[in-house]
PDB file of C-alpha atoms in Angstrom:
ATOM      1  CA  MET A   3      -7.499   0.908  -0.757  1.00 53.00           C
ATOM      2  CA  ALA A   4      -9.873  -0.780  -3.190  1.00 50.00           C
ATOM      3  CA  VAL A   5      -8.450  -3.850  -4.871  1.00 58.00           C
ATOM      4  CA  GLY A   6      -9.920  -4.926  -8.191  1.00 60.00           C
ATOM      5  CA  LEU A   7      -7.131  -7.151  -9.491  1.00 60.00           C
ATOM      6  CA  LYS A   8      -8.817 -10.540  -8.967  1.00 59.00           C
ATOM      7  CA  SER A   9      -9.778 -12.394 -12.139  1.00 57.00           C
ATOM      8  CA  SER A  10     -10.379 -15.933 -13.384  1.00 54.00           C
ATOM      9  CA  LYS A  11      -6.655 -16.139 -14.177  1.00 59.00           C
ATOM     10  CA  THR A  12      -5.643 -15.370 -10.593  1.00 59.00           C
ATOM     11  CA  SER A  13      -7.805 -18.161  -9.165  1.00 61.00           C
ATOM     12  CA  THR A  14      -5.491 -20.723 -10.805  1.00 75.00           C
ATOM     13  CA  ILE A  15      -2.553 -19.410  -8.780  1.00 82.00           C
ATOM     14  CA  GLY A  16      -4.213 -20.238  -5.477  1.00 84.00           C
ATOM     15  CA  PRO A  17      -2.989 -19.143  -2.078  1.00 93.00           C
ATOM     16  CA  VAL A  18       0.738 -18.509  -1.725  1.00 94.00           C
ATOM     17  CA  SER A  19       3.034 -17.874   1.184  1.00 96.00           C
ATOM     18  CA  LEU A  20       5.204 -14.762   1.205  1.00 97.00           C
ATOM     19  CA  LYS A  21       8.900 -14.778   1.966  1.00 98.00           C
ATOM     20  CA  TRP A  22      10.610 -11.420   2.443  1.00 98.00           C
ATOM     21  CA  ILE A  23      14.327 -10.863   1.953  1.00 98.00           C
ATOM     22  CA  PRO A  24      15.595  -9.334   4.149  1.00 97.00           C
ATOM     23  CA  SER A  25      13.337 -11.155   6.592  1.00 96.00           C
ATOM     24  CA  ASP A  26      13.002  -8.094   8.827  1.00 95.00           C
ATOM     25  CA  PHE A  27      11.684  -5.833   6.034  1.00 94.00           C
ATOM     26  CA  PRO A  28       8.061  -6.124   7.291  1.00 94.00           C
ATOM     27  CA  SER A  29       9.154  -4.501  10.578  1.00 93.00           C
ATOM     28  CA  ARG A  30      11.515  -1.877   9.130  1.00 89.00           C
ATOM     29  CA  VAL A  31      11.194   1.712  10.329  1.00 86.00           C
ATOM     30  CA  ASP A  32      13.426   4.379   8.772  1.00 81.00           C
ATOM     31  CA  VAL A  33      14.556   7.459  10.679  1.00 75.00           C
ATOM     32  CA  GLN A  34      14.840  10.377   8.297  1.00 69.00           C
ATOM     33  CA  GLY A  35      14.033  14.015   7.745  1.00 63.00           C
ATOM     34  CA  ALA A  36      11.781  15.730   5.258  1.00 55.00           C
ATOM     35  CA  SER A  37      13.281  16.717   1.934  1.00 54.00           C
ATOM     36  CA  GLY A  38      15.187  19.965   2.349  1.00 52.00           C
ATOM     37  CA  TYR A  39      15.371  19.795   6.152  1.00 53.00           C
ATOM     38  CA  VAL A  40      18.605  19.159   8.046  1.00 50.00           C
ATOM     39  CA  GLY A  41      19.263  18.453  11.714  1.00 50.00           C
ATOM     40  CA  ALA A  42      18.074  16.232  14.512  1.00 51.00           C
ATOM     41  CA  LEU A  43      14.851  18.180  15.087  1.00 53.00           C
ATOM     42  CA  SER A  44      13.633  17.385  11.583  1.00 60.00           C
ATOM     43  CA  ARG A  45      14.047  13.611  12.009  1.00 65.00           C
ATOM     44  CA  THR A  46      11.018  11.368  12.139  1.00 73.00           C
ATOM     45  CA  HIS A  47      10.245   7.659  12.099  1.00 72.00           C
ATOM     46  CA  VAL A  48       8.860   6.481   8.756  1.00 79.00           C
ATOM     47  CA  PRO A  49       7.501   2.896   8.745  1.00 86.00           C
ATOM     48  CA  THR A  50       8.421   2.169   5.123  1.00 90.00           C
ATOM     49  CA  GLY A  51       8.851  -1.591   5.560  1.00 92.00           C
ATOM     50  CA  ILE A  52       5.781  -1.982   7.741  1.00 93.00           C
ATOM     51  CA  ALA A  53       3.611   0.101   5.418  1.00 92.00           C
ATOM     52  CA  LEU A  54       4.706  -1.454   2.142  1.00 95.00           C
ATOM     53  CA  SER A  55       4.769  -5.077   3.296  1.00 96.00           C
ATOM     54  CA  SER A  56       1.332  -4.896   4.933  1.00 96.00           C
ATOM     55  CA  ARG A  57      -0.200  -3.194   1.896  1.00 95.00           C
ATOM     56  CA  ILE A  58       1.438  -5.609  -0.560  1.00 96.00           C
ATOM     57  CA  LYS A  59       0.273  -8.561   1.543  1.00 96.00           C
ATOM     58  CA  TYR A  60      -3.264  -7.123   1.589  1.00 95.00           C
ATOM     59  CA  VAL A  61      -3.349  -6.669  -2.199  1.00 93.00           C
ATOM     60  CA  LEU A  62      -1.981 -10.159  -2.869  1.00 94.00           C
ATOM     61  CA  ASP A  63      -4.324 -11.721  -0.306  1.00 93.00           C
ATOM     62  CA  LYS A  64      -7.352 -10.101  -1.965  1.00 91.00           C
ATOM     63  CA  THR A  65      -6.066 -11.151  -5.384  1.00 88.00           C
ATOM     64  CA  PHE A  66      -5.200 -14.834  -4.984  1.00 88.00           C
ATOM     65  CA  GLY A  67      -4.892 -15.495  -1.255  1.00 92.00           C
ATOM     66  CA  ILE A  68      -2.093 -15.643   1.293  1.00 94.00           C
ATOM     67  CA  ASP A  69      -1.546 -18.807   3.313  1.00 96.00           C
ATOM     68  CA  PRO A  70       1.648 -19.044   5.402  1.00 95.00           C
ATOM     69  CA  ASN A  71       1.449 -22.859   5.114  1.00 96.00           C
ATOM     70  CA  SER A  72       1.236 -22.909   1.307  1.00 96.00           C
ATOM     71  CA  SER A  73       3.958 -24.790  -0.548  1.00 95.00           C
ATOM     72  CA  LYS A  74       3.768 -22.120  -3.273  1.00 95.00           C
ATOM     73  CA  VAL A  75       6.222 -19.456  -2.110  1.00 97.00           C
ATOM     74  CA  LEU A  76       6.469 -15.960  -3.555  1.00 97.00           C
ATOM     75  CA  THR A  77       9.840 -14.527  -2.554  1.00 98.00           C
ATOM     76  CA  ILE A  78      10.174 -10.745  -2.580  1.00 98.00           C
ATOM     77  CA  THR A  79      13.749  -9.523  -2.282  1.00 98.00           C
ATOM     78  CA  VAL A  80      13.760  -5.830  -1.446  1.00 98.00           C
ATOM     79  CA  ILE A  81      16.676  -4.172  -3.210  1.00 98.00           C
ATOM     80  CA  GLU A  82      15.692  -0.626  -2.303  1.00 96.00           C
ATOM     81  CA  ALA A  83      12.703   0.897  -0.533  1.00 95.00           C
ATOM     82  CA  LYS A  84      12.428   4.572   0.199  1.00 92.00           C
ATOM     83  CA  SER A  85       9.752   7.014   1.297  1.00 87.00           C
ATOM     84  CA  THR A  86      10.301  10.744   0.910  1.00 81.00           C
ATOM     85  CA  PHE A  87       8.131  13.657   1.895  1.00 77.00           C
ATOM     86  CA  SER A  88       8.164  17.425   2.122  1.00 73.00           C
ATOM     87  CA  TYR A  89       6.256  20.114   3.963  1.00 66.00           C
ATOM     88  CA  GLY A  90       4.506  23.082   2.382  1.00 65.00           C
ATOM     89  CA  PHE A  91       5.486  26.610   3.306  1.00 64.00           C
ATOM     90  CA  SER A  92       2.050  27.540   4.599  1.00 63.00           C
ATOM     91  CA  SER A  93       1.060  24.293   6.313  1.00 61.00           C
ATOM     92  CA  ALA A  94       2.316  21.866   8.920  1.00 62.00           C
ATOM     93  CA  ARG A  95       0.882  19.057   6.776  1.00 63.00           C
ATOM     94  CA  LEU A  96       2.926  17.142   4.259  1.00 63.00           C
ATOM     95  CA  SER A  97       2.744  18.737   0.837  1.00 66.00           C
ATOM     96  CA  SER A  98       4.104  15.719  -1.015  1.00 74.00           C
ATOM     97  CA  GLY A  99       4.894  12.090  -0.417  1.00 78.00           C
ATOM     98  CA  LYS A 100       6.780   9.705  -2.652  1.00 84.00           C
ATOM     99  CA  CYS A 101       7.511   5.999  -2.478  1.00 90.00           C
ATOM    100  CA  HIS A 102      10.113   4.052  -4.453  1.00 95.00           C
ATOM    101  CA  LEU A 103      10.459   0.273  -4.324  1.00 96.00           C
ATOM    102  CA  LYS A 104      12.922  -1.828  -6.282  1.00 98.00           C
ATOM    103  CA  ALA A 105      12.456  -5.555  -5.777  1.00 98.00           C
ATOM    104  CA  LYS A 106      13.218  -8.960  -7.216  1.00 99.00           C
ATOM    105  CA  PHE A 107      10.430 -11.546  -7.332  1.00 98.00           C
ATOM    106  CA  GLU A 108      10.699 -15.346  -7.490  1.00 98.00           C
ATOM    107  CA  PHE A 109       7.860 -17.830  -7.886  1.00 96.00           C
ATOM    108  CA  ASN A 110       7.980 -21.402  -9.269  1.00 91.00           C
ATOM    109  CA  GLY A 111      11.135 -20.761 -11.283  1.00 93.00           C
ATOM    110  CA  LYS A 112       9.992 -17.393 -12.635  1.00 95.00           C
ATOM    111  CA  THR A 113      12.202 -14.475 -11.656  1.00 97.00           C
ATOM    112  CA  TRP A 114      11.892 -10.792 -12.460  1.00 98.00           C
ATOM    113  CA  GLU A 115      13.089  -7.480 -11.103  1.00 98.00           C
ATOM    114  CA  GLU A 116      11.079  -4.280 -11.204  1.00 98.00           C
ATOM    115  CA  GLU A 117      10.905  -0.730  -9.860  1.00 98.00           C
ATOM    116  CA  PHE A 118       7.718   0.905  -8.627  1.00 97.00           C
ATOM    117  CA  VAL A 119       7.259   4.630  -7.967  1.00 96.00           C
ATOM    118  CA  SER A 120       4.322   6.716  -6.828  1.00 92.00           C
ATOM    119  CA  GLN A 121       4.017  10.330  -5.746  1.00 85.00           C
ATOM    120  CA  ASP A 122       1.142  12.226  -4.143  1.00 77.00           C
ATOM    121  CA  GLU A 123       1.287  16.009  -4.216  1.00 70.00           C
ATOM    122  CA  GLU A 124      -0.649  18.793  -2.531  1.00 60.00           C
ATOM    123  CA  SER A 125      -2.407  19.909  -5.681  1.00 52.00           C
ATOM    124  CA  LYS A 126      -4.504  16.720  -5.803  1.00 53.00           C
ATOM    125  CA  ALA A 127      -6.660  17.482  -2.734  1.00 54.00           C
ATOM    126  CA  SER A 128      -6.744  19.789   0.245  1.00 53.00           C
ATOM    127  CA  THR A 129      -8.496  17.690   2.898  1.00 51.00           C
ATOM    128  CA  TYR A 130      -5.758  15.149   3.535  1.00 55.00           C
ATOM    129  CA  SER A 131      -4.670  14.103   7.004  1.00 62.00           C
ATOM    130  CA  TYR A 132      -1.135  14.780   8.201  1.00 59.00           C
ATOM    131  CA  GLY A 133       0.624  11.770   6.688  1.00 69.00           C
ATOM    132  CA  SER A 134      -1.794  10.738   3.967  1.00 74.00           C
ATOM    133  CA  ARG A 135       0.472  11.901   1.129  1.00 75.00           C
ATOM    134  CA  VAL A 136       2.989   9.177   1.944  1.00 80.00           C
ATOM    135  CA  GLU A 137       0.199   6.693   2.733  1.00 85.00           C
ATOM    136  CA  ASN A 138      -1.346   7.236  -0.701  1.00 85.00           C
ATOM    137  CA  ALA A 139       2.043   6.693  -2.346  1.00 89.00           C
ATOM    138  CA  TRP A 140       2.434   3.415  -0.393  1.00 90.00           C
ATOM    139  CA  ASP A 141      -1.069   2.327  -1.514  1.00 93.00           C
ATOM    140  CA  GLN A 142      -0.264   2.991  -5.167  1.00 93.00           C
ATOM    141  CA  VAL A 143       3.052   1.130  -5.032  1.00 95.00           C
ATOM    142  CA  ALA A 144       1.312  -1.877  -3.434  1.00 95.00           C
ATOM    143  CA  LEU A 145      -1.254  -1.899  -6.253  1.00 95.00           C
ATOM    144  CA  GLN A 146       1.555  -1.682  -8.834  1.00 96.00           C
ATOM    145  CA  VAL A 147       3.289  -4.652  -7.183  1.00 97.00           C
ATOM    146  CA  GLY A 148       0.037  -6.645  -7.210  1.00 93.00           C
ATOM    147  CA  LYS A 149      -0.497  -5.938 -10.907  1.00 93.00           C
ATOM    148  CA  SER A 150       3.090  -6.908 -11.715  1.00 96.00           C
ATOM    149  CA  VAL A 151       2.834 -10.183  -9.800  1.00 94.00           C
ATOM    150  CA  ILE A 152      -0.430 -11.062 -11.553  1.00 90.00           C
ATOM    151  CA  ASP A 153       0.995 -10.153 -14.969  1.00 91.00           C
ATOM    152  CA  HIS A 154       4.052 -12.348 -14.433  1.00 92.00           C
ATOM    153  CA  LEU A 155       2.290 -15.308 -12.851  1.00 88.00           C
ATOM    154  CA  THR A 156      -0.554 -15.540 -15.370  1.00 84.00           C
ATOM    155  CA  LYS A 157       1.598 -15.462 -18.524  1.00 80.00           C
TER     156      LYS A 157
END
């Protein structure tokens, strides 16, 4: 995931520490089935919290730096986070992956709430690995979050 969000404006923010609410979001794994599938055999573990939090942290670290000891705290309250996926009829690979994140952000008295959505479908490429549809959706949501944070903190 290439990150090109750093600018002269972001250098004034400096390193921040991240606080997640709920605090266990970075370790969250959902157990769910693919869209349209029912039953225990169609259930799988989807690391939505792990994937999103690590990608968001990466984007923000590359943008203005992450330092757990910083007195500047960016609080991300996860209101809703969901990953969905489906299988194609002719392939065991995922044919689509979608990520939805609704979160509230707080930093130095600034507060905002926003929703982020990304979807990756089969028509975009044919050489994807098994789970890359959902991974690409997670990447795009993380980039959207990074852009939103920069936009709000540099106003």
